[in-house]
Coordinates of C-alpha atoms and ligand atoms in Angstrom, one line a residue:
X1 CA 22.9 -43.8 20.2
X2 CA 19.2 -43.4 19.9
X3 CA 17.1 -44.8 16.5
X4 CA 17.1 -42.4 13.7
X5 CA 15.9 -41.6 10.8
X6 CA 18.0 -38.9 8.4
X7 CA 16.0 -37.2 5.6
X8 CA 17.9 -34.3 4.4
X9 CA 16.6 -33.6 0.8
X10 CA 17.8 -29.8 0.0
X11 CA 20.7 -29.9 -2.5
X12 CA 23.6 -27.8 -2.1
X13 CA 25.3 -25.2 -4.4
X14 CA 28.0 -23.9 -3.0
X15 CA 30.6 -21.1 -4.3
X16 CA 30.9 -18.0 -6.2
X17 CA 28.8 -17.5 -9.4
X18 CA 26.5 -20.4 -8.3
X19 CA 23.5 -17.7 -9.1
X20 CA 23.9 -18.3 -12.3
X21 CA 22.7 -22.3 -11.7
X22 CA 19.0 -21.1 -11.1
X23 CA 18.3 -20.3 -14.8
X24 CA 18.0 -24.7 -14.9
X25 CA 17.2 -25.3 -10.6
X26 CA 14.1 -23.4 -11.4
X27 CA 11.6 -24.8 -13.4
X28 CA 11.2 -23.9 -17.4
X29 CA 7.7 -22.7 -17.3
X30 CA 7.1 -21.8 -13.6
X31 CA 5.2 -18.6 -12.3
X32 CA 7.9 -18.0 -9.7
X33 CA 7.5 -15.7 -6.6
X34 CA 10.8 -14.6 -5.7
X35 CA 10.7 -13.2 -1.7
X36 CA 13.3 -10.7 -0.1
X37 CA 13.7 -8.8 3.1
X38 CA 14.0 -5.0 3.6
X39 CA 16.5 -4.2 0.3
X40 CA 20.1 -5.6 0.9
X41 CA 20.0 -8.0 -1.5
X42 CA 19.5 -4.9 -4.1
X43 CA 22.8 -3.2 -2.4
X44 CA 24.8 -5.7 -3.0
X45 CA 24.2 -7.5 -6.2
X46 CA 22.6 -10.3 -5.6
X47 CA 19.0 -9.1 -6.6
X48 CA 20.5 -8.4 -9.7
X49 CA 22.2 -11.5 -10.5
X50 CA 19.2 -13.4 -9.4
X51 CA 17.3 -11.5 -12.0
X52 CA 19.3 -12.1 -14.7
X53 CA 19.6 -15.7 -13.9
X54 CA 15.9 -15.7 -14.3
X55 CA 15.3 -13.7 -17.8
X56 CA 13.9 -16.5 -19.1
X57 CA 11.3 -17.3 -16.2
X58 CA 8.0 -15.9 -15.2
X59 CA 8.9 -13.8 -12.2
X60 CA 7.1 -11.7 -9.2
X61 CA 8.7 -10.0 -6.3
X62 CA 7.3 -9.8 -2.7
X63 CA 10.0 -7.7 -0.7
X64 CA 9.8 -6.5 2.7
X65 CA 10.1 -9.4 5.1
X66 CA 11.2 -8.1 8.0
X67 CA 13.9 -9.9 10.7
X68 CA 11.4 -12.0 12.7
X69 CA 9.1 -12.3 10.0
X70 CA 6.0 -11.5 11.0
X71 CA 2.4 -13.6 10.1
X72 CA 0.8 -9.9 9.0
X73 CA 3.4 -9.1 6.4
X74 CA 3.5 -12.5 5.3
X75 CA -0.3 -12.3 4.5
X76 CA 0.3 -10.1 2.0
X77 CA 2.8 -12.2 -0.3
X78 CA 0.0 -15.1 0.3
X79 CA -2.1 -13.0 -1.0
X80 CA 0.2 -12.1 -3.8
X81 CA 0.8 -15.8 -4.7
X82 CA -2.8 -17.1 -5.3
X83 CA -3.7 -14.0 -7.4
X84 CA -0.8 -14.1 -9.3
X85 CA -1.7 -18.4 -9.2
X86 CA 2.5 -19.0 -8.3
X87 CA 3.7 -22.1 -8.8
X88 CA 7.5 -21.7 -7.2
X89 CA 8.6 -20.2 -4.2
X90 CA 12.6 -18.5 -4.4
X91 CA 13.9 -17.3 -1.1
X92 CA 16.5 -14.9 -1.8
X93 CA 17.8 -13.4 2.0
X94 CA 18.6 -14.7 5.2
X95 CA 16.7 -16.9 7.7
X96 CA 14.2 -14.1 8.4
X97 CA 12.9 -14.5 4.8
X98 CA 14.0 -18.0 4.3
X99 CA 11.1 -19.2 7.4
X100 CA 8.4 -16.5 5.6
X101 CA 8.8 -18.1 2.5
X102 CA 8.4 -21.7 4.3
X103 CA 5.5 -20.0 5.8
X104 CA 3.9 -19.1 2.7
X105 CA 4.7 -21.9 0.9
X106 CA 2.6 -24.3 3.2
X107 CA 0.1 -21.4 3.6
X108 CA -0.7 -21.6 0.0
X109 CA -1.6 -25.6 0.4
X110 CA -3.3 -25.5 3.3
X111 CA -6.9 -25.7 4.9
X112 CA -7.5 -23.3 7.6
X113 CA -6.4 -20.2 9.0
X114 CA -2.2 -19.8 8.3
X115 CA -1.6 -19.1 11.8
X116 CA -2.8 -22.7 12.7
X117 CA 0.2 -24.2 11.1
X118 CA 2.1 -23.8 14.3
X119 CA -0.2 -26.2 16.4
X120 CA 1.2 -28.7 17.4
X121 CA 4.6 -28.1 15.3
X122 CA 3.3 -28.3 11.9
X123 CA 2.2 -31.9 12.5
X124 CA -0.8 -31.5 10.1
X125 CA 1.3 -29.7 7.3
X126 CA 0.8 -32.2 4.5
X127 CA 1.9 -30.5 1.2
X128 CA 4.2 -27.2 0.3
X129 CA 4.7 -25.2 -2.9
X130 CA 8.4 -26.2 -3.8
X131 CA 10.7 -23.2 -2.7
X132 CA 14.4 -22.6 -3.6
X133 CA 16.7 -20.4 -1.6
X134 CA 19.7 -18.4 -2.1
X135 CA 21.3 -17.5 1.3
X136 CA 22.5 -14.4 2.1
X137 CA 23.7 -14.6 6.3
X138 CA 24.9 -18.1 7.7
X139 CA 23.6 -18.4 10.6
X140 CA 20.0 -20.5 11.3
X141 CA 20.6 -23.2 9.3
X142 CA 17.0 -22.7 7.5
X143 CA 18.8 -23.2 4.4
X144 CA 18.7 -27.0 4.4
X145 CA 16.2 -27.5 6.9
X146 CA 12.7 -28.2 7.4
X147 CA 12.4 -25.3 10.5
X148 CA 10.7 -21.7 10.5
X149 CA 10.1 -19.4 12.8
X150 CA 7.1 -16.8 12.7
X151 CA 5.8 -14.0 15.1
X152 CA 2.5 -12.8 15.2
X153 CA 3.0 -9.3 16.1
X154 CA -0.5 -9.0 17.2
X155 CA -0.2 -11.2 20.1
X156 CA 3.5 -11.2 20.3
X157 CA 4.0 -14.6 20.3
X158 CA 7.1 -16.5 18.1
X159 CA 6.1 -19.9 17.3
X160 CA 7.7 -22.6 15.2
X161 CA 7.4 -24.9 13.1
X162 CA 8.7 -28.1 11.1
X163 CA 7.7 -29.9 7.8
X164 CA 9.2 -32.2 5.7
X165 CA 7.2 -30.9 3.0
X166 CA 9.2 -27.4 3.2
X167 CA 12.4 -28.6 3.0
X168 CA 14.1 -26.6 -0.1
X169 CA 14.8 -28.0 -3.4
X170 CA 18.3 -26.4 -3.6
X171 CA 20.2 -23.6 -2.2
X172 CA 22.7 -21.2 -3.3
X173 CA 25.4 -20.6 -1.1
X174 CA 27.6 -17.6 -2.9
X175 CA 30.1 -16.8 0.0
X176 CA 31.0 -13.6 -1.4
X177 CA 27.7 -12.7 -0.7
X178 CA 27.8 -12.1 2.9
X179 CA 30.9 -9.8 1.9
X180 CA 28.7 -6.9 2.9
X181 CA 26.8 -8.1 6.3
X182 CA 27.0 -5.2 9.1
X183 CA 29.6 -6.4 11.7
X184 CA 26.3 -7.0 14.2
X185 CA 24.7 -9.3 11.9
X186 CA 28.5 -11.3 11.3
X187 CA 28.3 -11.6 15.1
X188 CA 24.5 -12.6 15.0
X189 CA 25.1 -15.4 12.7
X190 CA 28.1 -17.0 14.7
X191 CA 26.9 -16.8 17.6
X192 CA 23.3 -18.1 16.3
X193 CA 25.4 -21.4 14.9
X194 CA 27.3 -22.2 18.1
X195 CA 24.1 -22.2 19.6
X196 CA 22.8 -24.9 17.3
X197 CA 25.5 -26.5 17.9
X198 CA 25.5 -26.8 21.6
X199 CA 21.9 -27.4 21.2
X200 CA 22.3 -30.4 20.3
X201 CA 25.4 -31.5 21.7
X202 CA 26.1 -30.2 25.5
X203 CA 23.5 -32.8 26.7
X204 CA 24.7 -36.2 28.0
X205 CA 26.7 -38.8 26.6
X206 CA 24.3 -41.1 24.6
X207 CA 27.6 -43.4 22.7
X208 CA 27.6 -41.1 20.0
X209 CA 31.5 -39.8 19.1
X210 CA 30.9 -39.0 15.2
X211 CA 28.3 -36.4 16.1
X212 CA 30.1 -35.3 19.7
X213 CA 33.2 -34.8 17.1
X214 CA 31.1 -33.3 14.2
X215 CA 29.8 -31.0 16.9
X216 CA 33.3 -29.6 18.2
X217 CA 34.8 -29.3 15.0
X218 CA 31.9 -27.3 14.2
X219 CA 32.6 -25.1 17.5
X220 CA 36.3 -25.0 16.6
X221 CA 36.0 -23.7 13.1
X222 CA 33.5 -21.1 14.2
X223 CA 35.7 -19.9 17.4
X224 CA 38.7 -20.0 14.8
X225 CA 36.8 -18.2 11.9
X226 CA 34.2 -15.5 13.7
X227 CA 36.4 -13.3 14.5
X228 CA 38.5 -13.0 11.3
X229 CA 35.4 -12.5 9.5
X230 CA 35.3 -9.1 11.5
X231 CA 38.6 -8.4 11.4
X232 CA 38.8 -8.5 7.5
X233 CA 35.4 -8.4 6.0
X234 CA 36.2 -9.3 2.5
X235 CA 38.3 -13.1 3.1
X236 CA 36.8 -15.3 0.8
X237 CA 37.9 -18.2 2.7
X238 CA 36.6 -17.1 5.7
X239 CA 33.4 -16.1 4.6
X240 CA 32.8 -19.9 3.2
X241 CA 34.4 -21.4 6.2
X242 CA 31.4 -19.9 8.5
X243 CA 29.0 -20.3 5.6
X244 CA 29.3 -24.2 5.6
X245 CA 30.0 -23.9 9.4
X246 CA 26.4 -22.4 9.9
X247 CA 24.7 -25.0 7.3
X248 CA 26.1 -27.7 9.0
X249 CA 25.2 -26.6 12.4
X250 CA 21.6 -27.0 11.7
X251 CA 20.6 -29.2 8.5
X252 CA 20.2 -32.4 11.0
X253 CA 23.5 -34.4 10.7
X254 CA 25.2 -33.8 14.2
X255 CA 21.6 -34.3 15.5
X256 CA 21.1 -37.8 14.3
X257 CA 20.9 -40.3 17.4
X258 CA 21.5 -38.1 20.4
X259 CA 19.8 -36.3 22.8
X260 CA 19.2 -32.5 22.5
X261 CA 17.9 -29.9 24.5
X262 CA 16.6 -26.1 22.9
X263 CA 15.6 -24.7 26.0
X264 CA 17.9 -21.5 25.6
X265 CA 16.3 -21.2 22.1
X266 CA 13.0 -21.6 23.5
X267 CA 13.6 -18.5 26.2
X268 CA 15.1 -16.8 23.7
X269 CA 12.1 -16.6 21.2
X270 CA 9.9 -15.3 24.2
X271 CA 13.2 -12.2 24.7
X272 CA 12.6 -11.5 21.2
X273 CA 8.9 -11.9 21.0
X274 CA 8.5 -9.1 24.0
X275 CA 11.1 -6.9 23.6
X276 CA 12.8 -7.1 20.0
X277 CA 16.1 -8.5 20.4
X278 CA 18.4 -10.0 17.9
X279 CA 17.3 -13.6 17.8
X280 CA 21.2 -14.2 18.6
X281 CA 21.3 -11.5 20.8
X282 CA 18.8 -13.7 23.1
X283 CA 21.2 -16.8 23.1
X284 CA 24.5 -15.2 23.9
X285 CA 22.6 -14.3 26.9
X286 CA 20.7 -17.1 27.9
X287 CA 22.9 -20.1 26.6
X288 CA 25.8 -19.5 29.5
X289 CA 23.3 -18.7 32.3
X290 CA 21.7 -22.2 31.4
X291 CA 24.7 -24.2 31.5
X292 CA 26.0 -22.7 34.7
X293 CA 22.2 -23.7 36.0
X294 CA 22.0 -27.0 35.2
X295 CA 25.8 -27.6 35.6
X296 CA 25.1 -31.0 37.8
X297 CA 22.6 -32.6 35.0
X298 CA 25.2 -31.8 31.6
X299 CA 28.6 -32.3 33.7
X300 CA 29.6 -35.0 31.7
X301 CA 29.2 -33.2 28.9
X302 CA 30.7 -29.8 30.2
X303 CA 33.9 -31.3 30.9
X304 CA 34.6 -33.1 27.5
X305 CA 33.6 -29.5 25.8
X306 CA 35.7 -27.4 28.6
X307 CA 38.6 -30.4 27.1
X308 CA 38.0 -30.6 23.6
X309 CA 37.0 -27.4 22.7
X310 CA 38.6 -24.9 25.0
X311 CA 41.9 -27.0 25.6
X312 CA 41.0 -26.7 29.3
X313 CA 42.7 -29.6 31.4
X314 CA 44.2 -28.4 34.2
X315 CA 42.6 -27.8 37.6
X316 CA 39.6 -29.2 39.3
X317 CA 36.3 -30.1 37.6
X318 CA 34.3 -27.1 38.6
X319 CA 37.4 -25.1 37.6
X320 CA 37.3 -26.5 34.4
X321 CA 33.6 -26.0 33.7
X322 CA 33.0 -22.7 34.9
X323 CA 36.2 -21.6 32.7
X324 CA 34.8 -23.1 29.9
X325 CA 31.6 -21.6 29.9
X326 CA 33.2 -18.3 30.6
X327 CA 35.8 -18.2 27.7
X328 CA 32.2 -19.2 25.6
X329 CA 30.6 -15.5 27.0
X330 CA 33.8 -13.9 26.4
X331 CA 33.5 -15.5 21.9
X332 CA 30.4 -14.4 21.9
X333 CA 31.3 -10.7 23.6
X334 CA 34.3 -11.2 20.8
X335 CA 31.6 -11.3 18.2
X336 CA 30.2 -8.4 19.1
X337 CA 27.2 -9.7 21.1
X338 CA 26.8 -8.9 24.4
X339 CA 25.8 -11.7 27.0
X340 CA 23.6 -9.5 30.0
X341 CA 19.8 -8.6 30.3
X342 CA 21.2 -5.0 31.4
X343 CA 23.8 -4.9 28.1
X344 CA 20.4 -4.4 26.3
X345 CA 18.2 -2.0 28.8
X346 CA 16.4 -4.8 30.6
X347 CA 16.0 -5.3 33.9
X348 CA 14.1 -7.9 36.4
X349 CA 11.0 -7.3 34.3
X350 CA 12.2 -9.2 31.5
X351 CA 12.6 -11.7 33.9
X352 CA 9.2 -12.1 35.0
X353 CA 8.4 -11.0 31.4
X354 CA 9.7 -14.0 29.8
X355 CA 8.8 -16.7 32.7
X356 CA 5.0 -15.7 32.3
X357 CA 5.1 -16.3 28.4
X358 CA 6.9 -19.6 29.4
X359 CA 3.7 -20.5 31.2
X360 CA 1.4 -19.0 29.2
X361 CA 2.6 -20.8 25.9
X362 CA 2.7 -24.0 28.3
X363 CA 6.6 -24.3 28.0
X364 CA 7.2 -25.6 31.5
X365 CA 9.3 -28.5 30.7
X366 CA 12.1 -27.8 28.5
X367 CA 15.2 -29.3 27.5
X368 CA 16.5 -32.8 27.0
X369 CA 15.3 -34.9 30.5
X370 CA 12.0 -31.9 30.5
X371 CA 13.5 -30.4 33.6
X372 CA 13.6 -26.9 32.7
X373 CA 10.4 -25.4 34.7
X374 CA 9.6 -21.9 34.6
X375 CA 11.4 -22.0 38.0
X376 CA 15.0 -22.7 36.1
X377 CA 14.1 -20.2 34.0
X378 CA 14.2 -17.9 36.0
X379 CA 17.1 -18.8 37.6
X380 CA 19.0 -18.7 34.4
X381 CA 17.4 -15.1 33.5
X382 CA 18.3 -13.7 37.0
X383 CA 22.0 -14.8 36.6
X384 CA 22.3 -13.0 33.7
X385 CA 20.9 -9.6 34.8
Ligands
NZQ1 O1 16.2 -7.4 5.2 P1 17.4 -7.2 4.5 O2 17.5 -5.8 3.9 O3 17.8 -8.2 3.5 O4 18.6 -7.1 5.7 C1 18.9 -8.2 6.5 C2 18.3 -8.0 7.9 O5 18.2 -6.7 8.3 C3 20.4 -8.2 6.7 N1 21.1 -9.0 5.7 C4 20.9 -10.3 5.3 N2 21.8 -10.6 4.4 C5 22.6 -9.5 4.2 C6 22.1 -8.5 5.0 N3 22.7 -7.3 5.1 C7 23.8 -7.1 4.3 N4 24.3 -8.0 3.4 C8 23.7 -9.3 3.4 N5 24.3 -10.2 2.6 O6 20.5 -8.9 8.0 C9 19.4 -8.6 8.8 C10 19.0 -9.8 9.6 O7 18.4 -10.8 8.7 P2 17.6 -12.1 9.2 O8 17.2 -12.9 8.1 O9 16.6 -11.6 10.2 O10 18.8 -12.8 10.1 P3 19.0 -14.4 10.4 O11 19.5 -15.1 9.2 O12 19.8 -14.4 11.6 O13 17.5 -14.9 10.7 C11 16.9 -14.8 12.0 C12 15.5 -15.5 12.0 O14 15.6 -16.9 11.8 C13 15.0 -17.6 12.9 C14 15.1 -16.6 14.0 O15 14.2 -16.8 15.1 C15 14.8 -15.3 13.3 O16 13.5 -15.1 13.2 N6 15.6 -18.9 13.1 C16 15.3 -19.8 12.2 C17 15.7 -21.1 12.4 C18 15.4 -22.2 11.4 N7 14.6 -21.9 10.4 O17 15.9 -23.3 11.5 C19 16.5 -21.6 13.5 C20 17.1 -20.4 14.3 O18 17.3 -20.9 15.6 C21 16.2 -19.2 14.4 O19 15.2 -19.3 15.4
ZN2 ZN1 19.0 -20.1 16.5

């Protein structure tokens, strides 16, 4: 196991009627922005209960934030919050408007263009205005972590980026809140978690068993739970099951200490940035292409997941590994999300779409030993035309 350092900061609230805690999270006195996405939360209830939490606090709304939140809407809440001199950022959606409001929040205490943020990672994000969250779709994580994701739509390109200093204060996990998620975005959300998982786990052994075993009961309860969340929408347990599932997957704990890889996230944000998919639409089809690619470097790892998670331990290694990765594409077909190029109208253009934003964002050496050149990129994206 590698030297680490864990800093996780963002305290938790989890359950039904946990809104309600905001009325004290939230500071007395603030000038609070609250941030939402295109108008679900209003369907629901949760705008509601947020505002009533909040009777008692200073509040503006910046709605809108579309999924992939883009730097040109995000502008305008920016713009919003140093008229309106905002002291508080509350992110009330999913990861879309979770990352904006990250955005924002180190937009509004930093020199320079916004968009400059993403060089080099966010390294020279210093300070953030303090943002809360309540979480409405489990699936990136960005609820407890320091991540966000952001596209420019003028040049199409989705870039990242990572701060300590945008970690939330606290978020609101209220389970019966996803109660009324489209069966597409259930589907996103689980198969945007396995991901995360796998991420950071289907590598090579580095003498790490908590995390390898964090890691597959995290796979477990997700194969176990996905699918009853479509088959009955409105089971409590469920719903938290994949809730805490999701948070887990990506708040830095089975991460700790081993090596971890990203490439299929990293090809994935260049599917979205060029053609619009799903961001979990992109993984469920580049995640299996990958591991059947690069098959010789994670063996190791294959094997113990094709054992521990799939129960898979009869016949001979190859057997093994390419069952396992194809009982993971039929989960995530399961979930609703389909695992070709072609399921989604694209063809061999997407291929050399993707491989020339690779190279053009000078992401030739992905993934955990930096051996994932645009030329296994495009060996993954042609096996899963
Ligand atoms: O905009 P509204 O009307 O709220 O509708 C949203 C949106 O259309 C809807 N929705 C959310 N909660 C709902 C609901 N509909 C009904 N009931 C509810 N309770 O769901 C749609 C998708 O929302 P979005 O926030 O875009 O989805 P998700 O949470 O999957 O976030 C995806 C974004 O997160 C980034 C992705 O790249 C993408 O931009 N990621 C962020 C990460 C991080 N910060 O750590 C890591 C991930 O790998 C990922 O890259
Ligand atoms: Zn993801």
């Amino acid at each position: 196991m590698f030297n680490f350092d864990f800093h996780n900061p963002t305290q938790v609230l989890f359950g039904q009627g946990q809104i309600s805690a905001l009325a004290r999270l939230v500071p007395a006195g603030a000038r609070v922005l609250m941030l939402y996405g295109g108008g679900s939360i209003k369907r629901n209830g949760t705008y509601e209960e947020v505002r009533a939490a909040l009777a008692g606090h200073t509040v503006f709304e910046f709605g809108g934030i579309e999924p992939n939140p883009t730097l040109e809407t995000l502008e305008g809440a920016i713009a919003l919050a140093r008229r309106e001199q905002v002291d508080f950022l509350l992110a009330v959606g999913g990861g879309s408007v979770i990352d904006g409001s990250k955005f924002v929040a180190a937009a509004l205490c930093f020199d320079g263009e916004p968009w400059t943020i993403m060089d080099k990672g966010g390294a020279a994000v210093q300070r953030a205005l303090p943002l809360g969250v309540v979480l409405t779709l489990p699936a990136t994580g960005s609820e407890t972590n320091s991540a966000a994701v952001v596209t420019r739509r003028a040049t199409q390109e989705k870039r990242a980026f990572m701060s300590r200093a945008v970690f939330p204060r606290f978020a609101i996990l209220d389970p019966s809140k996803t109660f009324s998620l489209p069966a597409r975005q259930v589907g996103n959300g689980v198969v945007d978690a396995f991901v995360h998982v796998m991420e950071q786990y289907l590598t090579y052994p580095a003498d790490a068993p908590v995390q390898d075993r964090f890691a597959e009961g995290l796979l477990q309860t997700l194969i176990e739970e996905g699918p009853k969340a479509l088959a009955t929408p409105e089971d409590y347990a469920v719903r938290a099951n994949l809730m805490w599932s999701a948070t887990l997957a990506l708040n830095g704990l089975i991460g700790v200490g081993v090596p971890q890889d990203w490439a299929t996230h990293m090809l994935g944000h260049e599917l979205t940035a060029l053609y619009g998919l799903d961001h979990a639409q992109t993984l469920a089809i580049v995640l299996p292409s990958m591991l059947r690619v690069r098959k010789a470097a994670k063996r190791a790892k294959l094997l113990q997941f094709a054992e521990r998670v799939w129960g898979l331990r009869a016949g001979d290694e190859d057997t093994r590994i390419e069952a396992a990765i194809t009982r993971t594409e039929q989960f995530f077909a399961q979930m609703g999300v389909p695992t070709r190029l072609a399921d989604y109208g694209l063809d061999a253009s997407a291929v050399d779409g993707v491989v020339q934003a690779l190279e053009a964002h000078r992401l030739t050496k992905l993934g955990e030993a930096r051996d994932v050149t645009p030329d296994v990129a495009r060996q993954a994206l042609e096996l899963a035309r």
